[in-house]
Amino acid sequence: MNALHSQRWAPRVTVASVVSRAGQLLLVEEEKDGRRLLNQPAGHLEPNESLLEAAVRETREETGWDVRLTGFIGTYQWTAADGTPFLRFAFAAEPVLHHPEQPLDDGIVQALWLTPEELQAQMARLRSPLVWQTASDWLAGQRHPLSILRHVS
């Protein structure tokens, strides 16, 4: 087996939540490499955690909002400019309870609510093309039942 075949494709598995309220979407403004970027509440899947659990946890850690997942938007494969491969599992969610006293994750400047038009006007500040693609699919009504995802122990 040559070196090319011995390399294993190992994408970073992430989750993201499209949380909506009164025509606005919940986003995070984060500091990355000296820039302030916009992203959905998102993060990495942890060991022994289901995708659904990860989406709820990451949303709470990055925004202070407890959410209820209402649907599965889709899976997105993307390779960053540095060659890092990502698989993003995106969920639709609704806000349940806000914990304003909760400190946000490192690097998160603030959680904010933007209309889809306001988000689209900020394309140059999006953390990745996944942010708009996920929001766009959500806006188009793309939803699948959460039951299509199985966590087998």
Short mmCIF file of N, CA, C and O in Angstrom, two decimals, residues 59-128:
data_model
loop_
_atom_site.label_atom_id
_atom_site.label_comp_id
_atom_site.label_asym_id
_atom_site.label_seq_id
_atom_site.Cartn_x
_atom_site.Cartn_y
_atom_site.Cartn_z
N THR A 59 -25.35 25.02 21.06
CA THR A 59 -26.18 26.23 21.03
C THR A 59 -26.21 26.90 22.40
O THR A 59 -26.05 28.12 22.50
N ARG A 60 -26.36 26.11 23.44
CA ARG A 60 -26.37 26.67 24.81
C ARG A 60 -25.02 27.30 25.14
O ARG A 60 -24.95 28.41 25.67
N GLU A 61 -23.92 26.60 24.84
CA GLU A 61 -22.58 27.10 25.19
C GLU A 61 -22.23 28.39 24.44
O GLU A 61 -21.56 29.25 24.98
N GLU A 62 -22.69 28.50 23.20
CA GLU A 62 -22.29 29.65 22.38
C GLU A 62 -23.26 30.83 22.46
O GLU A 62 -22.88 31.94 22.11
N THR A 63 -24.51 30.58 22.89
CA THR A 63 -25.49 31.66 22.88
C THR A 63 -26.20 31.90 24.21
O THR A 63 -26.84 32.93 24.39
N GLY A 64 -26.16 30.92 25.11
CA GLY A 64 -26.92 31.01 26.34
C GLY A 64 -28.38 30.61 26.17
O GLY A 64 -29.17 30.75 27.10
N TRP A 65 -28.74 30.10 25.00
CA TRP A 65 -30.13 29.69 24.73
C TRP A 65 -30.28 28.18 24.80
O TRP A 65 -29.51 27.44 24.19
N ASP A 66 -31.31 27.74 25.56
CA ASP A 66 -31.77 26.36 25.46
C ASP A 66 -32.68 26.32 24.24
O ASP A 66 -33.49 27.26 24.03
N VAL A 67 -32.56 25.26 23.44
CA VAL A 67 -33.38 25.15 22.24
C VAL A 67 -34.03 23.77 22.19
O VAL A 67 -33.58 22.82 22.83
N ARG A 68 -35.08 23.69 21.37
CA ARG A 68 -35.73 22.42 21.06
C ARG A 68 -35.53 22.19 19.58
O ARG A 68 -35.92 23.03 18.76
N LEU A 69 -34.88 21.09 19.25
CA LEU A 69 -34.66 20.76 17.84
C LEU A 69 -35.99 20.36 17.21
O LEU A 69 -36.75 19.57 17.79
N THR A 70 -36.27 20.89 16.03
CA THR A 70 -37.56 20.64 15.36
C THR A 70 -37.41 19.89 14.05
O THR A 70 -38.40 19.42 13.50
N GLY A 71 -36.18 19.79 13.54
CA GLY A 71 -35.98 19.09 12.27
C GLY A 71 -34.51 19.01 11.92
O GLY A 71 -33.67 19.70 12.51
N PHE A 72 -34.23 18.14 10.98
CA PHE A 72 -32.87 17.97 10.45
C PHE A 72 -32.83 18.64 9.09
O PHE A 72 -33.62 18.29 8.20
N ILE A 73 -31.96 19.61 8.92
CA ILE A 73 -31.86 20.34 7.65
C ILE A 73 -31.05 19.55 6.63
O ILE A 73 -31.46 19.37 5.49
N GLY A 74 -29.89 19.06 7.04
CA GLY A 74 -29.08 18.29 6.10
C GLY A 74 -27.65 18.12 6.56
O GLY A 74 -27.24 18.62 7.61
N THR A 75 -26.90 17.40 5.73
CA THR A 75 -25.48 17.15 5.96
C THR A 75 -24.70 17.86 4.87
O THR A 75 -25.07 17.79 3.69
N TYR A 76 -23.63 18.52 5.25
CA TYR A 76 -22.84 19.33 4.33
C TYR A 76 -21.38 18.92 4.40
O TYR A 76 -20.82 18.82 5.49
N GLN A 77 -20.78 18.69 3.26
CA GLN A 77 -19.36 18.35 3.17
C GLN A 77 -18.64 19.55 2.58
O GLN A 77 -19.03 20.08 1.54
N TRP A 78 -17.57 19.97 3.26
CA TRP A 78 -16.84 21.17 2.83
C TRP A 78 -15.38 21.01 3.23
O TRP A 78 -15.07 20.45 4.27
N THR A 79 -14.48 21.51 2.39
CA THR A 79 -13.06 21.51 2.70
C THR A 79 -12.60 22.95 2.84
O THR A 79 -12.76 23.76 1.91
N ALA A 80 -12.03 23.28 3.99
CA ALA A 80 -11.53 24.63 4.25
C ALA A 80 -10.31 24.92 3.38
O ALA A 80 -9.69 24.00 2.83
N ALA A 81 -9.95 26.18 3.29
CA ALA A 81 -8.82 26.60 2.46
C ALA A 81 -7.52 25.92 2.89
O ALA A 81 -6.64 25.68 2.05
N ASP A 82 -7.40 25.57 4.17
CA ASP A 82 -6.18 24.91 4.65
C ASP A 82 -6.20 23.40 4.41
O ASP A 82 -5.29 22.68 4.84
N GLY A 83 -7.25 22.91 3.76
CA GLY A 83 -7.35 21.49 3.44
C GLY A 83 -8.09 20.65 4.46
O GLY A 83 -8.27 19.45 4.27
N THR A 84 -8.55 21.27 5.54
CA THR A 84 -9.27 20.53 6.57
C THR A 84 -10.67 20.18 6.07
O THR A 84 -11.44 21.07 5.71
N PRO A 85 -11.02 18.89 6.08
CA PRO A 85 -12.37 18.49 5.64
C PRO A 85 -13.36 18.55 6.81
O PRO A 85 -13.01 18.21 7.94
N PHE A 86 -14.58 18.98 6.51
CA PHE A 86 -15.63 19.07 7.51
C PHE A 86 -16.89 18.35 7.02
O PHE A 86 -17.20 18.40 5.83
N LEU A 87 -17.58 17.73 7.95
CA LEU A 87 -18.94 17.24 7.74
C LEU A 87 -19.81 17.96 8.75
O LEU A 87 -19.60 17.82 9.97
N ARG A 88 -20.76 18.74 8.27
CA ARG A 88 -21.65 19.51 9.15
C ARG A 88 -23.04 18.91 9.11
O ARG A 88 -23.60 18.68 8.05
N PHE A 89 -23.59 18.66 10.29
CA PHE A 89 -24.97 18.20 10.44
C PHE A 89 -25.76 19.38 10.98
O PHE A 89 -25.47 19.87 12.07
N ALA A 90 -26.74 19.84 10.21
CA ALA A 90 -27.46 21.06 10.56
C ALA A 90 -28.89 20.76 10.98
O ALA A 90 -29.58 19.93 10.37
N PHE A 91 -29.33 21.47 12.01
CA PHE A 91 -30.64 21.26 12.61
C PHE A 91 -31.44 22.55 12.66
O PHE A 91 -30.89 23.63 12.87
N ALA A 92 -32.75 22.42 12.50
CA ALA A 92 -33.68 23.51 12.76
C ALA A 92 -34.04 23.46 14.24
O ALA A 92 -34.16 22.37 14.81
N ALA A 93 -34.20 24.62 14.85
CA ALA A 93 -34.50 24.66 16.28
C ALA A 93 -35.32 25.89 16.62
O ALA A 93 -35.32 26.89 15.88
N GLU A 94 -36.00 25.81 17.74
CA GLU A 94 -36.71 26.97 18.26
C GLU A 94 -36.19 27.28 19.66
O GLU A 94 -35.82 26.37 20.41
N PRO A 95 -36.12 28.58 20.00
CA PRO A 95 -35.62 28.95 21.33
C PRO A 95 -36.63 28.59 22.40
O PRO A 95 -37.84 28.69 22.19
N VAL A 96 -36.12 28.15 23.54
CA VAL A 96 -36.98 27.77 24.66
C VAL A 96 -36.76 28.70 25.85
O VAL A 96 -37.70 29.26 26.38
N LEU A 97 -35.50 28.85 26.26
CA LEU A 97 -35.20 29.63 27.46
C LEU A 97 -33.82 30.25 27.32
O LEU A 97 -32.86 29.57 26.93
N HIS A 98 -33.72 31.54 27.64
CA HIS A 98 -32.44 32.23 27.56
C HIS A 98 -31.82 32.35 28.95
O HIS A 98 -32.51 32.62 29.93
N HIS A 99 -30.51 32.12 29.02
CA HIS A 99 -29.74 32.25 30.26
C HIS A 99 -28.73 33.37 30.06
O HIS A 99 -27.55 33.12 29.75
N PRO A 100 -29.15 34.63 30.21
CA PRO A 100 -28.26 35.76 29.90
C PRO A 100 -27.02 35.84 30.79
O PRO A 100 -26.02 36.44 30.41
N GLU A 101 -27.07 35.21 31.96
CA GLU A 101 -25.92 35.26 32.88
C GLU A 101 -24.83 34.27 32.50
O GLU A 101 -23.71 34.34 33.02
N GLN A 102 -25.14 33.35 31.61
CA GLN A 102 -24.18 32.31 31.26
C GLN A 102 -23.04 32.89 30.41
O GLN A 102 -23.28 33.53 29.40
N PRO A 103 -21.80 32.64 30.83
CA PRO A 103 -20.68 33.07 29.98
C PRO A 103 -20.67 32.27 28.68
O PRO A 103 -20.98 31.08 28.68
N LEU A 104 -20.33 32.92 27.59
CA LEU A 104 -20.29 32.26 26.29
C LEU A 104 -18.92 31.63 26.06
O LEU A 104 -17.93 32.03 26.69
N ASP A 105 -18.86 30.66 25.15
CA ASP A 105 -17.60 29.98 24.83
C ASP A 105 -16.50 30.97 24.48
O ASP A 105 -16.77 32.07 23.98
N ASP A 106 -15.25 30.55 24.69
CA ASP A 106 -14.10 31.35 24.30
C ASP A 106 -14.19 31.70 22.82
O ASP A 106 -14.55 30.86 22.00
N GLY A 107 -13.88 32.93 22.50
CA GLY A 107 -13.89 33.39 21.12
C GLY A 107 -15.22 33.96 20.67
O GLY A 107 -15.29 34.64 19.66
N ILE A 108 -16.29 33.67 21.42
CA ILE A 108 -17.60 34.21 21.06
C ILE A 108 -17.72 35.62 21.63
O ILE A 108 -17.59 35.82 22.84
N VAL A 109 -17.94 36.59 20.76
CA VAL A 109 -18.09 37.98 21.19
C VAL A 109 -19.51 38.22 21.69
O VAL A 109 -19.72 38.82 22.73
N GLN A 110 -20.49 37.73 20.91
CA GLN A 110 -21.89 37.92 21.30
C GLN A 110 -22.79 37.01 20.47
O GLN A 110 -22.41 36.55 19.40
N ALA A 111 -23.97 36.76 21.01
CA ALA A 111 -25.04 36.11 20.26
C ALA A 111 -25.95 37.24 19.79
O ALA A 111 -26.17 38.21 20.51
N LEU A 112 -26.45 37.14 18.56
CA LEU A 112 -27.31 38.18 18.04
C LEU A 112 -28.36 37.60 17.11
O LEU A 112 -28.18 36.51 16.55
N TRP A 113 -29.46 38.32 16.97
CA TRP A 113 -30.57 37.92 16.10
C TRP A 113 -30.52 38.80 14.86
O TRP A 113 -30.51 40.03 14.97
N LEU A 114 -30.50 38.18 13.68
CA LEU A 114 -30.49 38.91 12.42
C LEU A 114 -31.59 38.36 11.51
O LEU A 114 -31.89 37.16 11.55
N THR A 115 -32.15 39.24 10.70
CA THR A 115 -33.07 38.77 9.68
C THR A 115 -32.26 38.05 8.60
O THR A 115 -31.04 38.29 8.48
N PRO A 116 -32.88 37.21 7.81
CA PRO A 116 -32.14 36.59 6.70
C PRO A 116 -31.50 37.62 5.77
O PRO A 116 -30.39 37.41 5.29
N GLU A 117 -32.19 38.73 5.55
CA GLU A 117 -31.63 39.77 4.69
C GLU A 117 -30.38 40.40 5.31
O GLU A 117 -29.41 40.69 4.61
N GLU A 118 -30.43 40.62 6.62
CA GLU A 118 -29.25 41.17 7.30
C GLU A 118 -28.08 40.19 7.24
O GLU A 118 -26.93 40.59 7.05
N LEU A 119 -28.38 38.91 7.38
CA LEU A 119 -27.33 37.89 7.29
C LEU A 119 -26.74 37.87 5.88
O LEU A 119 -25.52 37.86 5.71
N GLN A 120 -27.60 37.89 4.88
CA GLN A 120 -27.12 37.84 3.50
C GLN A 120 -26.26 39.06 3.17
O GLN A 120 -25.29 38.96 2.42
N ALA A 121 -26.56 40.20 3.77
CA ALA A 121 -25.78 41.42 3.55
C ALA A 121 -24.38 41.33 4.17
O ALA A 121 -23.51 42.14 3.87
N GLN A 122 -24.17 40.33 5.03
CA GLN A 122 -22.89 40.17 5.73
C GLN A 122 -22.06 39.01 5.16
O GLN A 122 -21.22 38.45 5.86
N MET A 123 -22.27 38.64 3.89
CA MET A 123 -21.61 37.48 3.30
C MET A 123 -20.09 37.48 3.50
O MET A 123 -19.50 36.43 3.72
N ALA A 124 -19.46 38.63 3.45
CA ALA A 124 -18.00 38.70 3.60
C ALA A 124 -17.56 38.34 5.02
O ALA A 124 -16.39 38.04 5.23
N ARG A 125 -18.48 38.36 5.97
CA ARG A 125 -18.13 38.07 7.37
C ARG A 125 -18.52 36.67 7.79
O ARG A 125 -18.36 36.30 8.97
N LEU A 126 -19.03 35.84 6.89
CA LEU A 126 -19.44 34.50 7.28
C LEU A 126 -18.23 33.61 7.52
O LEU A 126 -17.27 33.64 6.75
N ARG A 127 -18.28 32.81 8.55
CA ARG A 127 -17.17 31.93 8.92
C ARG A 127 -16.82 30.96 7.79
O ARG A 127 -15.66 30.63 7.58
N SER A 128 -17.85 30.49 7.09
CA SER A 128 -17.63 29.60 5.94
C SER A 128 -18.86 29.69 5.04
O SER A 128 -19.89 30.22 5.45
#
